[in-house]
Coordinates of C-alpha atoms (C1' of nucleotides) in Angstrom, one line a residue:
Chain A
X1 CA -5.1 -6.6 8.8
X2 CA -4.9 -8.2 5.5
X3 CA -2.5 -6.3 2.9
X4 CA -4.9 -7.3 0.1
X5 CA -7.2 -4.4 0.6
X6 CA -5.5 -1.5 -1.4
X7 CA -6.7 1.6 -0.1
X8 CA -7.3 4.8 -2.6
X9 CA -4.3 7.1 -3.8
X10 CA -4.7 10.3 -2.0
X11 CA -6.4 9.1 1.1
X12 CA -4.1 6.3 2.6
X13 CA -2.4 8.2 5.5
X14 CA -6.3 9.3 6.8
X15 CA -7.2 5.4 6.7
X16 CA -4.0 4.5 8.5
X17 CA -5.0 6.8 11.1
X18 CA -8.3 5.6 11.7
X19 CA -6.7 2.6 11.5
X20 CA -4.5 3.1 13.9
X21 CA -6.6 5.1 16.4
X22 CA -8.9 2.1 16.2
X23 CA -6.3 -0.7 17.4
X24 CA -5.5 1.9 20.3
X25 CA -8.9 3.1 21.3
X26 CA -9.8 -0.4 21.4
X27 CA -7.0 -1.4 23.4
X28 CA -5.1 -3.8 20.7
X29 CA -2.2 -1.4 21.2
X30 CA -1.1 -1.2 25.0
X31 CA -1.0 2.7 26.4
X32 CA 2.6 3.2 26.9
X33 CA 3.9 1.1 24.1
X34 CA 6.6 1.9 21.3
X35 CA 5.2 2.0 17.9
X36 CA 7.4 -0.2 15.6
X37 CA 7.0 1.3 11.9
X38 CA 8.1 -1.7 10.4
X39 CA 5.8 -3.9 11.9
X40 CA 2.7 -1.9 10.8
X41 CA 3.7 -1.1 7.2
X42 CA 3.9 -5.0 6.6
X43 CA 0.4 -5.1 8.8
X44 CA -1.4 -2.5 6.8
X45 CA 0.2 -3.0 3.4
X46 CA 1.3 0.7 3.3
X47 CA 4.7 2.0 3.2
X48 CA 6.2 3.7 5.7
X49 CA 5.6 7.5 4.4
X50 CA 2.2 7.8 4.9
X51 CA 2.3 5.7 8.3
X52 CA 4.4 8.4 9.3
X53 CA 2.1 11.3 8.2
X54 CA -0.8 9.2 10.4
X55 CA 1.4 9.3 13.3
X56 CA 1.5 13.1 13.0
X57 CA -2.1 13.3 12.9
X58 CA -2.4 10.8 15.8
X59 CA 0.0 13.0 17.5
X60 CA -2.1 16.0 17.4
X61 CA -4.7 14.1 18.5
X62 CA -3.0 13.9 21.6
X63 CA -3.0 9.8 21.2
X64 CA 0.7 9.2 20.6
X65 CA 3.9 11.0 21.2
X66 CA 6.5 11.5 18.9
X67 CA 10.2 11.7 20.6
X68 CA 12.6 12.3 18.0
X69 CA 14.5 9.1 17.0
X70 CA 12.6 7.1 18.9
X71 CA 9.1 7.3 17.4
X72 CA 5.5 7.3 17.9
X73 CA 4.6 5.8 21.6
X74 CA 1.2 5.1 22.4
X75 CA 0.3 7.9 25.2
X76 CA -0.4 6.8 29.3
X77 CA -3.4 8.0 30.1
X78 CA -4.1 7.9 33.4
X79 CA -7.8 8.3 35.5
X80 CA -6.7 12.0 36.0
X81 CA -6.4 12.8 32.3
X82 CA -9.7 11.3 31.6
X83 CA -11.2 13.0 34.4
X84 CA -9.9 16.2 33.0
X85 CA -10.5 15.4 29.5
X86 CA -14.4 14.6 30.3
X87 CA -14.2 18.2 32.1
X88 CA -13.5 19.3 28.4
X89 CA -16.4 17.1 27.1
X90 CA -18.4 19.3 29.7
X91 CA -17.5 22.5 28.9
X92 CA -18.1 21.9 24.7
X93 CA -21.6 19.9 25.3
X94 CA -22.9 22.9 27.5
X95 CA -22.2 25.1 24.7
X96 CA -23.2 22.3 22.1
X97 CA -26.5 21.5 24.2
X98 CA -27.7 25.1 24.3
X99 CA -27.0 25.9 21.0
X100 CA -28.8 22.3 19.5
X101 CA -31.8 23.6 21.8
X102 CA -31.8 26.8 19.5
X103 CA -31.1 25.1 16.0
X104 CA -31.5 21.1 15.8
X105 CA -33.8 20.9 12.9
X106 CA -37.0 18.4 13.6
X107 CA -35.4 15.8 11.5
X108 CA -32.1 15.7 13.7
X109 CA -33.9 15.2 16.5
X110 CA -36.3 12.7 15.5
X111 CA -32.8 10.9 14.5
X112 CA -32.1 11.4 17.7
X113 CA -35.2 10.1 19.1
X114 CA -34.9 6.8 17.0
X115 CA -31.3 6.7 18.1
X116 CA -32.7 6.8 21.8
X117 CA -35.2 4.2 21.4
X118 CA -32.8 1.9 19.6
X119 CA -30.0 2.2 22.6
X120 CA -33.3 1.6 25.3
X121 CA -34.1 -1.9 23.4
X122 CA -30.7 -2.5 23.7
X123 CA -30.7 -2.2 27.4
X124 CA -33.6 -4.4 27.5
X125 CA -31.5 -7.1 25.6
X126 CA -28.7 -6.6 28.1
X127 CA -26.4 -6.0 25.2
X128 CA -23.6 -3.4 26.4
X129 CA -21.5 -3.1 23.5
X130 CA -24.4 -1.9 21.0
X131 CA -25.8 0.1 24.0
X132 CA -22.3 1.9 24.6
X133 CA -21.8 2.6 21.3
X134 CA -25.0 3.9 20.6
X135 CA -24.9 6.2 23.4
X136 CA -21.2 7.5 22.1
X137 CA -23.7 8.3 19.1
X138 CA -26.0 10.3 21.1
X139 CA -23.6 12.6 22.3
X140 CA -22.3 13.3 19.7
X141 CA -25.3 14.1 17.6
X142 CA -26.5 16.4 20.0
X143 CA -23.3 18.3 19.9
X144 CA -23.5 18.3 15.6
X145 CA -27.1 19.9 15.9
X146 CA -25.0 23.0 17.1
X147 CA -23.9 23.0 13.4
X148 CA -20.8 24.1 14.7
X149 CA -17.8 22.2 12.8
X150 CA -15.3 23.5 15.2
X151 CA -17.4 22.0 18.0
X152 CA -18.2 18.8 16.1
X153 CA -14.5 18.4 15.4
X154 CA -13.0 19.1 18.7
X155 CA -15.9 16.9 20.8
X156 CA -15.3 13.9 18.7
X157 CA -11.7 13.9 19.3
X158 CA -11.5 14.7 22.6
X159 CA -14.3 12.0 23.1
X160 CA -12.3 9.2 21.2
X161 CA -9.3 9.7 23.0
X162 CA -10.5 8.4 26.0
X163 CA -14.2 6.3 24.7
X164 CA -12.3 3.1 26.1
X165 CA -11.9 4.1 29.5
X166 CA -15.9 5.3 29.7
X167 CA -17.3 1.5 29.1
X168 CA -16.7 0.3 32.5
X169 CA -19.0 2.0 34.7
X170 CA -22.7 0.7 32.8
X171 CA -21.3 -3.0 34.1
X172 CA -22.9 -1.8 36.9
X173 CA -26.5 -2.4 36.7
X174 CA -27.6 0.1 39.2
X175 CA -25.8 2.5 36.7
X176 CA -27.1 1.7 33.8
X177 CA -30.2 1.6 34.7
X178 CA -29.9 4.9 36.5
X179 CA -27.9 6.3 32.9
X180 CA -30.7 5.0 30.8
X181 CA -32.9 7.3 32.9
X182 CA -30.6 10.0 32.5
X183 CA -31.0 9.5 29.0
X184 CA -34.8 9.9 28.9
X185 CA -34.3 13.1 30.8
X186 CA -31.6 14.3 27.9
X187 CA -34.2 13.5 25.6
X188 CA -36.7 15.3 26.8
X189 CA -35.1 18.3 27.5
X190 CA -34.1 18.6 23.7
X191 CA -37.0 17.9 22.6
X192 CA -38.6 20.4 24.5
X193 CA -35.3 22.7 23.7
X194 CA -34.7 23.5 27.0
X195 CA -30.7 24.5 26.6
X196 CA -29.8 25.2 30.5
X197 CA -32.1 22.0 31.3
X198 CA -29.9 19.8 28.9
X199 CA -27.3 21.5 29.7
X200 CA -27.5 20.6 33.6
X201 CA -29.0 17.2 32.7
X202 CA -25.5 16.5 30.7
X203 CA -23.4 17.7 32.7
X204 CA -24.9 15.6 35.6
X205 CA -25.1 12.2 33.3
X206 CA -21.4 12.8 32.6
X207 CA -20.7 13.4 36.4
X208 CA -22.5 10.4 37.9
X209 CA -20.9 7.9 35.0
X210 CA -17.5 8.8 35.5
X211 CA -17.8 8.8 39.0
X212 CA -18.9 5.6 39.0
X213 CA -16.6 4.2 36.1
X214 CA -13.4 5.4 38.0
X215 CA -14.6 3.2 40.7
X216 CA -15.0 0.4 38.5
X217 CA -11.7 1.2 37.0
X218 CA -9.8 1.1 40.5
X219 CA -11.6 -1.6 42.0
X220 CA -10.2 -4.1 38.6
X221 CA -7.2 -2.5 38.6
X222 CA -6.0 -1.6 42.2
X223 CA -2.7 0.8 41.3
X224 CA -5.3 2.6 39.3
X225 CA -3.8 6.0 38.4
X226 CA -0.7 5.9 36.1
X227 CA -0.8 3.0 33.7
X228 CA -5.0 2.6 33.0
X229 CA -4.2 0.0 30.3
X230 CA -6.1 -3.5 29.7
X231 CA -10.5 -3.0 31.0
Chain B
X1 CA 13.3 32.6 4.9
X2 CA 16.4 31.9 4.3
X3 CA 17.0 28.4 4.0
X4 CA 20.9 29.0 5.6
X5 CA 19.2 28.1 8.9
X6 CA 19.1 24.2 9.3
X7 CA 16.3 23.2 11.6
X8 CA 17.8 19.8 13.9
X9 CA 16.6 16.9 13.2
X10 CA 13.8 14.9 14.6
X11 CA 11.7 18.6 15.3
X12 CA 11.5 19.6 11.7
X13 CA 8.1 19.0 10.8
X14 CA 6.8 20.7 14.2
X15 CA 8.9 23.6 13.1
X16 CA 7.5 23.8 9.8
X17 CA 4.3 23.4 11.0
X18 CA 5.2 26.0 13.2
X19 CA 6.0 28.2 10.5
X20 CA 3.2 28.1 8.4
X21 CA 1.0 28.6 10.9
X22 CA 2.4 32.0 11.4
X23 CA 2.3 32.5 8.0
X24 CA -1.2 31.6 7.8
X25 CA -2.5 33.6 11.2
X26 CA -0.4 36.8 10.1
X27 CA -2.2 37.0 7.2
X28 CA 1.0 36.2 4.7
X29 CA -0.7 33.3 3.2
X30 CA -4.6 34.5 1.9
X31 CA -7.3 33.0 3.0
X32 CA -8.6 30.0 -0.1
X33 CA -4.8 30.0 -1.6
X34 CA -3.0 26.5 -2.6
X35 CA 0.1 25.8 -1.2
X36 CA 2.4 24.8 -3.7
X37 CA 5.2 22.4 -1.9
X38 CA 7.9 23.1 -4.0
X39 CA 7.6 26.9 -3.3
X40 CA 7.5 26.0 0.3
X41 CA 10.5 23.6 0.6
X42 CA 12.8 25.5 -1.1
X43 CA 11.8 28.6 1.0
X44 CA 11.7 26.6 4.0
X45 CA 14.7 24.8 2.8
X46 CA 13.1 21.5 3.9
X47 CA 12.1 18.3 1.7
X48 CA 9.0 17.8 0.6
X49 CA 8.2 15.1 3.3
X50 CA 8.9 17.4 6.6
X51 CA 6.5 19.7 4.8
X52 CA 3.9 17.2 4.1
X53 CA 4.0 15.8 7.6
X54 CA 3.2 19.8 9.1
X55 CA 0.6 19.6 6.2
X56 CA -1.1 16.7 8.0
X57 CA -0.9 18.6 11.9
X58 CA -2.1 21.4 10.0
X59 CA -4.9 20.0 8.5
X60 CA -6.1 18.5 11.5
X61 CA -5.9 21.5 13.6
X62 CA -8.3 23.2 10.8
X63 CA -6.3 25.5 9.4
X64 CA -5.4 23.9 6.0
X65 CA -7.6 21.5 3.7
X66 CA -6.2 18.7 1.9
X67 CA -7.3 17.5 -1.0
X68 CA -6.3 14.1 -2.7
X69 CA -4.3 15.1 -5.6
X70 CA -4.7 18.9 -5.1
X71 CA -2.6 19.5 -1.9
X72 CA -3.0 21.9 0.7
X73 CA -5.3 24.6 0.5
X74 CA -5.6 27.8 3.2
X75 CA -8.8 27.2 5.0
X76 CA -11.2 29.9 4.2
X77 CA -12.5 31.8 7.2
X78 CA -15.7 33.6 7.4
X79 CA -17.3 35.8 9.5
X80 CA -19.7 33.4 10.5
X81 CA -16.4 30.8 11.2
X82 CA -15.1 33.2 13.5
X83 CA -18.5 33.7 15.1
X84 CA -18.5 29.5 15.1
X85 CA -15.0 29.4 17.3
X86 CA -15.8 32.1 19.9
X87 CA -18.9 30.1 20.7
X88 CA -16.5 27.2 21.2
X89 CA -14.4 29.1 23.0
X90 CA -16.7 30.4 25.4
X91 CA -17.9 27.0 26.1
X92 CA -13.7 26.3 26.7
X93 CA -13.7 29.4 29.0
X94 CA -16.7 28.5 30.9
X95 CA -14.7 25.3 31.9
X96 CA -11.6 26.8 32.6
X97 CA -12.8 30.1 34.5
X98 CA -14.7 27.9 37.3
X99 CA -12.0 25.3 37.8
X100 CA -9.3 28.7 37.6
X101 CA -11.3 29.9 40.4
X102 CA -10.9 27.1 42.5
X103 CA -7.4 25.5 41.3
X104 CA -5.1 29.2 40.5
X105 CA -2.6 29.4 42.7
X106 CA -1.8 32.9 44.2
X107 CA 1.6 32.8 42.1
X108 CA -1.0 32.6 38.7
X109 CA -3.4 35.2 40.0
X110 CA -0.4 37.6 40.7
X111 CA 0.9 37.0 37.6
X112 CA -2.7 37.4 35.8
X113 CA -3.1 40.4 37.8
X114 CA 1.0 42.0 37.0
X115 CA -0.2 41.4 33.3
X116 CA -3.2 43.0 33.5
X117 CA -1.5 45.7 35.0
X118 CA 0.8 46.2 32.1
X119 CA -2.2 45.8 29.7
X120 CA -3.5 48.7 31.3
X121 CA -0.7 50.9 30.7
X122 CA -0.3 49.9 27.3
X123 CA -4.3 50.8 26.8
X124 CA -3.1 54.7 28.4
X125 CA -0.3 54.6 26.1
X126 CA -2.5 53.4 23.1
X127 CA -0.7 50.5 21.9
X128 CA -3.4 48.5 20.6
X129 CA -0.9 46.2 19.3
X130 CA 1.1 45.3 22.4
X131 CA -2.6 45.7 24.2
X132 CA -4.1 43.1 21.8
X133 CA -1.0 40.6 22.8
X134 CA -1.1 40.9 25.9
X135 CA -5.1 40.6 26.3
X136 CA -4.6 37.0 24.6
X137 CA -2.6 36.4 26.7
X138 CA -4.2 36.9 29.7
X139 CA -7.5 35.1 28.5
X140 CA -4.7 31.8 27.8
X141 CA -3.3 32.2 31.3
X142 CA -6.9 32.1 32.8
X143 CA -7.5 28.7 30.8
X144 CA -4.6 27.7 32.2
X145 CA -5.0 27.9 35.9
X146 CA -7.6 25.3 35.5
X147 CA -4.8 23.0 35.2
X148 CA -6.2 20.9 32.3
X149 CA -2.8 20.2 29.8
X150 CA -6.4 19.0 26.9
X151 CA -8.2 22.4 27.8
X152 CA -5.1 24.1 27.2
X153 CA -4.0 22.7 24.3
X154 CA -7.8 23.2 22.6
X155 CA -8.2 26.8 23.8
X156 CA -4.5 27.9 22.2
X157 CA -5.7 26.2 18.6
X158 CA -8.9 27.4 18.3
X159 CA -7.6 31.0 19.6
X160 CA -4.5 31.3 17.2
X161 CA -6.8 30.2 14.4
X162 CA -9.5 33.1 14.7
X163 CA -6.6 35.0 16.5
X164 CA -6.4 38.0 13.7
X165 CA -9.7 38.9 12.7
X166 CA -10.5 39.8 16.3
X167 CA -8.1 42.4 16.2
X168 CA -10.2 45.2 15.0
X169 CA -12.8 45.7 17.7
X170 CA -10.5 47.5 20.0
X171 CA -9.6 50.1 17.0
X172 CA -13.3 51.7 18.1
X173 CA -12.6 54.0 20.8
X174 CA -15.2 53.6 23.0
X175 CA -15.1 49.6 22.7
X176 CA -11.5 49.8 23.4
X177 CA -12.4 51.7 26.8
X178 CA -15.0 49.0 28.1
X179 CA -13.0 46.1 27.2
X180 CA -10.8 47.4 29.6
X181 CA -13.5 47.9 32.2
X182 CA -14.4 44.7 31.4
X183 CA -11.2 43.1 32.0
X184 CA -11.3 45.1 35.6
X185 CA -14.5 42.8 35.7
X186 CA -12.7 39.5 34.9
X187 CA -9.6 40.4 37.2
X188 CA -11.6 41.1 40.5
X189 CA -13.9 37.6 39.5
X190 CA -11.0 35.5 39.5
X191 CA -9.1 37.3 42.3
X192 CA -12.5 36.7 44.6
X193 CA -12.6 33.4 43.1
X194 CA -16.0 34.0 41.8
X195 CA -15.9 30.8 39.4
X196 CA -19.6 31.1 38.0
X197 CA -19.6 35.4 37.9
X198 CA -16.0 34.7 36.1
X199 CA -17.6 32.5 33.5
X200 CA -20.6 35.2 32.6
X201 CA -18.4 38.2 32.8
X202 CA -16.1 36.2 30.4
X203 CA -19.3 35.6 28.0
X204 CA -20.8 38.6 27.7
X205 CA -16.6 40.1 27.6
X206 CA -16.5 37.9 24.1
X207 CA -20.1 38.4 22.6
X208 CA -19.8 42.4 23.0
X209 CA -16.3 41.9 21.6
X210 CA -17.7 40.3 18.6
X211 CA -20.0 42.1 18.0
X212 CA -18.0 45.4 17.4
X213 CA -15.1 43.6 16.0
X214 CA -17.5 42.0 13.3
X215 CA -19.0 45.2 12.4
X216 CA -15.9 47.1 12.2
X217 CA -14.9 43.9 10.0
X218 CA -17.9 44.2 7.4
X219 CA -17.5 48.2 7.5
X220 CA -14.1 47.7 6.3
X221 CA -14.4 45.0 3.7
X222 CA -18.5 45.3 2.8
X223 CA -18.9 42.1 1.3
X224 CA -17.8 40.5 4.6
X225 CA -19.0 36.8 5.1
X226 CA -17.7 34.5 2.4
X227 CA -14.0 35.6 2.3
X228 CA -12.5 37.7 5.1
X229 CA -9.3 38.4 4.5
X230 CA -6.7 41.0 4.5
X231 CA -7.8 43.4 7.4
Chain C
dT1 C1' -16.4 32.0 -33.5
dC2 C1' -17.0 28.7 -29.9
dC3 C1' -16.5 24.4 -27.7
dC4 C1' -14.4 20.2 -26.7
dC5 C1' -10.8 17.0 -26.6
dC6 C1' -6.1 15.8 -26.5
dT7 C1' -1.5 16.4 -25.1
dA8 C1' 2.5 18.6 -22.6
dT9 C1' 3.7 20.0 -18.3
dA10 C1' 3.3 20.7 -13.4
dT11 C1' 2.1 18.8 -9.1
dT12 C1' 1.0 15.5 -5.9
dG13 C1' 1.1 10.6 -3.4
dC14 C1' 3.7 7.2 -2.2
dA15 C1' 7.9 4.0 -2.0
dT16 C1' 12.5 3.6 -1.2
dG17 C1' 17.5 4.6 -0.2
dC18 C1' 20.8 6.6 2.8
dA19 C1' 22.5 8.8 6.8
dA20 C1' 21.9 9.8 11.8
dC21 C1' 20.8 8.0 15.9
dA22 C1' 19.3 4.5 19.5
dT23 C1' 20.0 0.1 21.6
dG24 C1' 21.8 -4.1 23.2
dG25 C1' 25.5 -7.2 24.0
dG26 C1' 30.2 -8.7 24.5
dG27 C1' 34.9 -7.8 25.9
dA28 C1' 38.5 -5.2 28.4
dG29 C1' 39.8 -3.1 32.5
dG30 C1' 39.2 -2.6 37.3
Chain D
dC1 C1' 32.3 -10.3 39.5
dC2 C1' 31.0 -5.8 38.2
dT3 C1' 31.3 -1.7 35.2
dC4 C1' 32.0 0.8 31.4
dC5 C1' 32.9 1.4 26.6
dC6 C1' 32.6 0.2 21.9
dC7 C1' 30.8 -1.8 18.0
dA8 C1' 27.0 -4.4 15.5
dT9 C1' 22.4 -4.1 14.5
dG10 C1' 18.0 -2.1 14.3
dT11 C1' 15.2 1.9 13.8
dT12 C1' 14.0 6.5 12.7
dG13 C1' 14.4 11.2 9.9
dC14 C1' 14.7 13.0 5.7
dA15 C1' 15.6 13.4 0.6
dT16 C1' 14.6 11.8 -3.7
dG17 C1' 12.6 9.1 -7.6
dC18 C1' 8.7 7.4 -10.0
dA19 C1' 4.0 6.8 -11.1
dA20 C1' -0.7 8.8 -10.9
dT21 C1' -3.4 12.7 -11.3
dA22 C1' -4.5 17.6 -12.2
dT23 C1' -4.1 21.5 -15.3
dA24 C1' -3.4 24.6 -19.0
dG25 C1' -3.2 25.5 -23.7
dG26 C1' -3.6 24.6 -28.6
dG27 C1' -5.8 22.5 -32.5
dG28 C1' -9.7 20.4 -34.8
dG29 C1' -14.6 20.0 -35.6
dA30 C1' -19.2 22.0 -35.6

DNA sequence: TCCCCCTATATTGCATGCAACATGGGGAGG
DNA sequence: CCTCCCCATGTTGCATGCAATATAGGGGGA
């Protein structure tokens, strides 16, 4: 990252974090590894007091460690922890899916609806990324129609953590067909704002893709469990 | 506090962090108030960066705001916030009652069930103080039996935040007597292993619980929503 | 009298300096 | 040759200084 870009007084630490939680969602920084602070103030152009502040934030985020005098490390996460942290997902998107059933206004869920159509056409043009990120959209919007900001908050962390682990499994194509449909069915149960349906239909979508993903996962990278790093 | 005590180094921030945060759930620090840092440090007797860095794990477990320029600022908390976070935490209990049913280990049950035990005698005795305690408590053990380290760590922050303005229910008699009955409910549930009749009994535990406590809350302090402090 | 602007002061955001601690490598002893 | 210890170097934790911004209060103009 160019230093050039001078970010605004007053909100520097929450940019480093994004930053930051960018390179290691993404994968640019290896689960496992040591954070050097020197090396990312000269990167970002920042000095070292709000990289720090970023790190706490990361921290309770649950996507770094701190150990005292030795730093921020990027945390392991293993196939167990993203099983357990899509369990979480779970549990908040029943709650978020019933309660969007009760109070999505029309024009959320005709955002929604766009949303939807947008991520089909990207299926049809075979183009994952946009498709994957789309669909990370979806969810989410479906839990803010809760308008629960506790929700909101918590899902989209919790979801972030581990997004880069949850792209495998639509390389399939009998998956990603079979998610697509899924998705129709999600669709159509909030629009019809039937709570329990989306509820089941969720937790069902979420169940089949990871099952399938870990499999992916392990099949590319055989000693599986403890170190998940590179896709 | 007396700044004689010199927190070690490498944990200060967490510590401070720590600190505020009782301050903030016991009520010391209102509801909407700035936090002036110099105040803070020299009561702490910390520098200004420690407190700034607890500042940021604050802020991003909801409790404080930060504002560029302005500092920290104690999140306000309304009645309707509180009613926000019990829906989320439902939806965390939901999660964690079914996999507690099939994950607790007999060790947890029995130590669930010799803490429910003493909750009970505390409810003969009328010690609503010591009863409230240990009632968190035993709603954080549950959570935990599911064995989910993410679930966990949600369920405690979101609890601790709402954690004293669900205090006041139990001062009404007769909802004090069937939140025990109900916690006979929960105990035999998870003792059978009842995962799904766990999760409901749970529920409805929290929504009648609410729904007195907020009541008693507006009673007490009539102009309720907006700012809900002091109890 | 009231309102607005301008200035003095307080407070925050960030950079940097210093001390504590970790780490790695080379030499002495076995 | 191996092991352990010690020191040189690098890195982190925290305190502090400086600049940018907020804020309060008084004086001037309408």
């Amino acid at each position: 990252m160019d230093s050039q870009t001078e970010w605004p007084r007053g909100q520097r630490s929450a940019f480093v974090a994004s930053h930051i939680r960018d390179l290691i969602v993404s994968g640019a920084l290896p689960h496992g590894q040591r954070i050097n602070e020197r090396v990312l103030t000269e990167q970002l152009g920042v000095s070292r007091t709000p990289l720090r502040e970023a790190f706490k934030i990361l921290e309770s985020e649950g996507l770094v460690m701190i150990e005292p005098n030795r730093g921020a490390t990027v945390i392991k996460i293993s196939h167990e922890d993203v099983e357990l942290a899509i369990e979480v997902l779970i549990g908040l998107e029943s709650v978020g899916a019933e309660r969007a059933c009760e109070r999505a206004t029309p024009a959320q869920i005709a955002e929604i609806e766009r949303l939807h159509l947008d991520m089909v056409a990207n299926y049809r043009a075979g183009e994952l990324m946009q498709y994957f990120h789309i669909n990370q959209t979806i969810h989410q919007k479906i839990v803010d129609c809760a308008g629960n900001p506790n929700l909101t908050r918590i899902y989209h962390g919790e979801s972030s953590r581990i997004r880069r682990f949850r792209y495998a499994g639509n390389r399939v194509p009998e998956r990603w067909a079979r998610a697509v449909y899924e998705h129709e069915q999600i669709l159509d149960a909030l629009k019809q704002r039937q709570g329990p349906l989306l509820r089941e239909v969720l937790r069902a979508h979420h169940l089949n893709g990871w099952r399938i993903t870990r499999s992916v996962l392990e099949s590319e990278n055989p000693q599986s469990g403890e170190d998940a790093s590179r896709t």
